[in-house]
Amino acid sequence: MKLWFLEKFSWRRFAMSFFGTAFLGVVVALLRKAELGTDPWTAFVVGIAGVFHSRYGVLYPVLIGILIVIVFIVDKHYIGIATVLNLFLVGTVADFVKGGLDSWFNADTLYIRIACLVLALVILCVASSLYITADLGVSSYDAVALIMKDKLPVQFRWCRIFTDAMCTLIGFLCGARADVGVGTIITALCMGPFTQFCCVHIAQPLLGEKE
C-alpha cells in the first residue's frame, strides 16, 4: 500500500511542484527588491529574522519546520512532497536571487520598483498554479488556513485572510515595516482569480491528465 503522500506521485507532478516552489523564492526576492510590500508570510519571516538578527533564508526553514510538526500532529494528510520542497527551496532561492538582483541593479526609481512588483505578481500566479495543480501537498503555512476551515464553521477565504492578517501584523510589529505595503494587500486579497486563470490555461494543460 502506498504512503499517503505518494498516492498521486508522478515525475511530471514532481517537476511542476519543484519549479513552482522554486519560483516562489524568485517571487520573494523580487517583492523584497521592489520594497512595495511582500506577501504576508514573508513579512512575518522578515520581522522574526530581524528580531533574531538572522537572514530570511535561515529563519524560513526553521519557522516552516515548526509549522510542519504542528500540521503533522493535527492533520498529516496536508503534508506531502511539496511540503518538503517548500521547506528547503523557497528561503534558499529567495536569498540567492535577492543577492543576484542587488549586484545586478539598484531599484532606485519608482518605475523599476513597480516593474519588479508586477513581474513578481505574474510569476507568483504561474508558480502557484503549478504548485497547486501538481497536488503533492501544500506548504505548512497554507495548511494552517485549510485546517482552520476543516475545524471551524468558517469559509476558507476568511481563514486565509485571518492568517495573512496575523502574519502581516506580527511582521509589522517586529520591524518588517518596509515589507508591508501595496504588494502585501494585493497578494493577500487579489491574486486568487489570476492564479485560477493560470491553473486552467497553463498548469492543467501542462499536467495533461484528464479527470
mmCIF file of N, CA and C in Angstrom, residues 148-194:
data_model
loop_
_atom_site.group_PDB
_atom_site.id
_atom_site.type_symbol
_atom_site.label_atom_id
_atom_site.label_comp_id
_atom_site.label_asym_id
_atom_site.label_seq_id
_atom_site.Cartn_x
_atom_site.Cartn_y
_atom_site.Cartn_z
ATOM 1 N N MET A 148 -7.998 25.169 9.665
ATOM 2 C CA MET A 148 -8.995 26.031 10.309
ATOM 3 C C MET A 148 -10.340 25.900 9.623
ATOM 4 N N LYS A 149 -10.309 25.849 8.282
ATOM 5 C CA LYS A 149 -11.552 25.691 7.512
ATOM 6 C C LYS A 149 -12.236 24.359 7.829
ATOM 7 N N ASP A 150 -11.418 23.296 8.007
ATOM 8 C CA ASP A 150 -11.972 21.975 8.318
ATOM 9 C C ASP A 150 -12.550 21.908 9.729
ATOM 10 N N LYS A 151 -11.929 22.619 10.652
ATOM 11 C CA LYS A 151 -12.306 22.504 12.058
ATOM 12 C C LYS A 151 -13.364 23.515 12.490
ATOM 13 N N LEU A 152 -13.487 24.616 11.743
ATOM 14 C CA LEU A 152 -14.389 25.687 12.142
ATOM 15 C C LEU A 152 -15.486 25.895 11.090
ATOM 16 N N PRO A 153 -16.633 26.398 11.474
ATOM 17 C CA PRO A 153 -17.708 26.677 10.509
ATOM 18 C C PRO A 153 -17.476 28.007 9.796
ATOM 19 N N VAL A 154 -16.302 28.124 9.175
ATOM 20 C CA VAL A 154 -15.890 29.369 8.522
ATOM 21 C C VAL A 154 -15.331 29.037 7.146
ATOM 22 N N GLN A 155 -15.650 29.847 6.145
ATOM 23 C CA GLN A 155 -15.142 29.622 4.794
ATOM 24 C C GLN A 155 -13.626 29.791 4.749
ATOM 25 N N PHE A 156 -13.003 29.083 3.799
ATOM 26 C CA PHE A 156 -11.547 29.109 3.695
ATOM 27 C C PHE A 156 -11.008 30.516 3.499
ATOM 28 N N ARG A 157 -11.679 31.329 2.676
ATOM 29 C CA ARG A 157 -11.138 32.654 2.378
ATOM 30 C C ARG A 157 -11.008 33.500 3.636
ATOM 31 N N TRP A 158 -11.940 33.318 4.589
ATOM 32 C CA TRP A 158 -11.859 34.083 5.826
ATOM 33 C C TRP A 158 -10.754 33.545 6.725
ATOM 34 N N CYS A 159 -10.569 32.239 6.703
ATOM 35 C CA CYS A 159 -9.458 31.651 7.458
ATOM 36 C C CYS A 159 -8.127 32.151 6.914
ATOM 37 N N ARG A 160 -8.020 32.219 5.575
ATOM 38 C CA ARG A 160 -6.763 32.670 4.973
ATOM 39 C C ARG A 160 -6.531 34.162 5.226
ATOM 40 N N ILE A 161 -7.590 34.941 5.137
ATOM 41 C CA ILE A 161 -7.446 36.370 5.434
ATOM 42 C C ILE A 161 -6.995 36.559 6.882
ATOM 43 N N PHE A 162 -7.525 35.732 7.798
ATOM 44 C CA PHE A 162 -7.120 35.831 9.208
ATOM 45 C C PHE A 162 -5.635 35.514 9.385
ATOM 46 N N THR A 163 -5.161 34.396 8.800
ATOM 47 C CA THR A 163 -3.749 34.030 8.954
ATOM 48 C C THR A 163 -2.843 35.062 8.294
ATOM 49 N N ASP A 164 -3.254 35.568 7.125
ATOM 50 C CA ASP A 164 -2.459 36.602 6.453
ATOM 51 C C ASP A 164 -2.408 37.881 7.283
ATOM 52 N N ALA A 165 -3.548 38.242 7.859
ATOM 53 C CA ALA A 165 -3.600 39.462 8.665
ATOM 54 C C ALA A 165 -2.715 39.338 9.904
ATOM 55 N N MET A 166 -2.731 38.171 10.545
ATOM 56 C CA MET A 166 -1.895 37.953 11.728
ATOM 57 C C MET A 166 -0.416 38.012 11.372
ATOM 58 N N CYS A 167 -0.050 37.398 10.254
ATOM 59 C CA CYS A 167 1.350 37.426 9.829
ATOM 60 C C CYS A 167 1.789 38.854 9.504
ATOM 61 N N THR A 168 0.928 39.594 8.825
ATOM 62 C CA THR A 168 1.242 40.978 8.475
ATOM 63 C C THR A 168 1.413 41.822 9.731
ATOM 64 N N LEU A 169 0.514 41.660 10.682
ATOM 65 C CA LEU A 169 0.572 42.437 11.913
ATOM 66 C C LEU A 169 1.829 42.116 12.716
ATOM 67 N N ILE A 170 2.116 40.832 12.875
ATOM 68 C CA ILE A 170 3.297 40.431 13.644
ATOM 69 C C ILE A 170 4.568 40.910 12.958
ATOM 70 N N GLY A 171 4.625 40.750 11.624
ATOM 71 C CA GLY A 171 5.791 41.219 10.886
ATOM 72 C C GLY A 171 5.995 42.710 11.049
ATOM 73 N N PHE A 172 4.907 43.455 10.978
ATOM 74 C CA PHE A 172 4.972 44.914 11.130
ATOM 75 C C PHE A 172 5.470 45.294 12.520
ATOM 76 N N LEU A 173 4.915 44.649 13.548
ATOM 77 C CA LEU A 173 5.302 44.956 14.926
ATOM 78 C C LEU A 173 6.739 44.538 15.225
ATOM 79 N N CYS A 174 7.230 43.527 14.491
ATOM 80 C CA CYS A 174 8.609 43.059 14.706
ATOM 81 C C CYS A 174 9.629 43.868 13.907
ATOM 82 N N GLY A 175 9.165 44.835 13.139
ATOM 83 C CA GLY A 175 10.104 45.713 12.449
ATOM 84 C C GLY A 175 10.152 45.568 10.944
ATOM 85 N N ALA A 176 9.308 44.690 10.361
ATOM 86 C CA ALA A 176 9.328 44.490 8.904
ATOM 87 C C ALA A 176 8.396 45.491 8.224
ATOM 88 N N ARG A 177 8.479 46.765 8.626
ATOM 89 C CA ARG A 177 7.543 47.759 8.100
ATOM 90 C C ARG A 177 7.733 47.981 6.602
ATOM 91 N N ALA A 178 8.979 47.887 6.136
ATOM 92 C CA ALA A 178 9.250 48.077 4.708
ATOM 93 C C ALA A 178 8.682 46.939 3.876
ATOM 94 N N ASP A 179 8.371 45.804 4.540
ATOM 95 C CA ASP A 179 7.858 44.634 3.824
ATOM 96 C C ASP A 179 6.339 44.564 3.861
ATOM 97 N N VAL A 180 5.691 45.589 4.423
ATOM 98 C CA VAL A 180 4.231 45.662 4.436
ATOM 99 C C VAL A 180 3.817 46.858 3.580
ATOM 100 N N GLY A 181 3.050 46.604 2.521
ATOM 101 C CA GLY A 181 2.655 47.678 1.623
ATOM 102 C C GLY A 181 1.638 47.201 0.619
ATOM 103 N N VAL A 182 1.606 47.873 -0.527
ATOM 104 C CA VAL A 182 0.603 47.539 -1.538
ATOM 105 C C VAL A 182 0.771 46.114 -2.037
ATOM 106 N N GLY A 183 2.015 45.638 -2.116
ATOM 107 C CA GLY A 183 2.249 44.253 -2.541
ATOM 108 C C GLY A 183 1.641 43.259 -1.585
ATOM 109 N N THR A 184 1.673 43.565 -0.281
ATOM 110 C CA THR A 184 1.080 42.699 0.733
ATOM 111 C C THR A 184 -0.432 42.607 0.536
ATOM 112 N N ILE A 185 -1.058 43.752 0.308
ATOM 113 C CA ILE A 185 -2.512 43.795 0.128
ATOM 114 C C ILE A 185 -2.922 43.020 -1.122
ATOM 115 N N ILE A 186 -2.181 43.219 -2.218
ATOM 116 C CA ILE A 186 -2.518 42.546 -3.479
ATOM 117 C C ILE A 186 -2.386 41.039 -3.336
ATOM 118 N N THR A 187 -1.271 40.573 -2.775
ATOM 119 C CA THR A 187 -1.070 39.133 -2.664
ATOM 120 C C THR A 187 -2.065 38.499 -1.699
ATOM 121 N N ALA A 188 -2.469 39.233 -0.676
ATOM 122 C CA ALA A 188 -3.387 38.672 0.318
ATOM 123 C C ALA A 188 -4.828 38.601 -0.180
ATOM 124 N N LEU A 189 -5.245 39.571 -0.999
ATOM 125 C CA LEU A 189 -6.668 39.683 -1.327
ATOM 126 C C LEU A 189 -7.018 39.505 -2.800
ATOM 127 N N CYS A 190 -6.081 39.743 -3.698
ATOM 128 C CA CYS A 190 -6.453 39.887 -5.105
ATOM 129 C C CYS A 190 -5.867 38.851 -6.064
ATOM 130 N N MET A 191 -5.072 37.894 -5.580
ATOM 131 C CA MET A 191 -4.373 37.012 -6.504
ATOM 132 C C MET A 191 -5.152 35.750 -6.867
ATOM 133 N N GLY A 192 -6.217 35.436 -6.116
ATOM 134 C CA GLY A 192 -6.966 34.212 -6.368
ATOM 135 C C GLY A 192 -7.467 34.050 -7.789
ATOM 136 N N PRO A 193 -8.200 35.037 -8.339
ATOM 137 C CA PRO A 193 -8.709 34.893 -9.707
ATOM 138 C C PRO A 193 -7.617 34.721 -10.755
ATOM 139 N N PHE A 194 -6.494 35.427 -10.600
ATOM 140 C CA PHE A 194 -5.406 35.328 -11.578
ATOM 141 C C PHE A 194 -4.712 33.966 -11.485
#
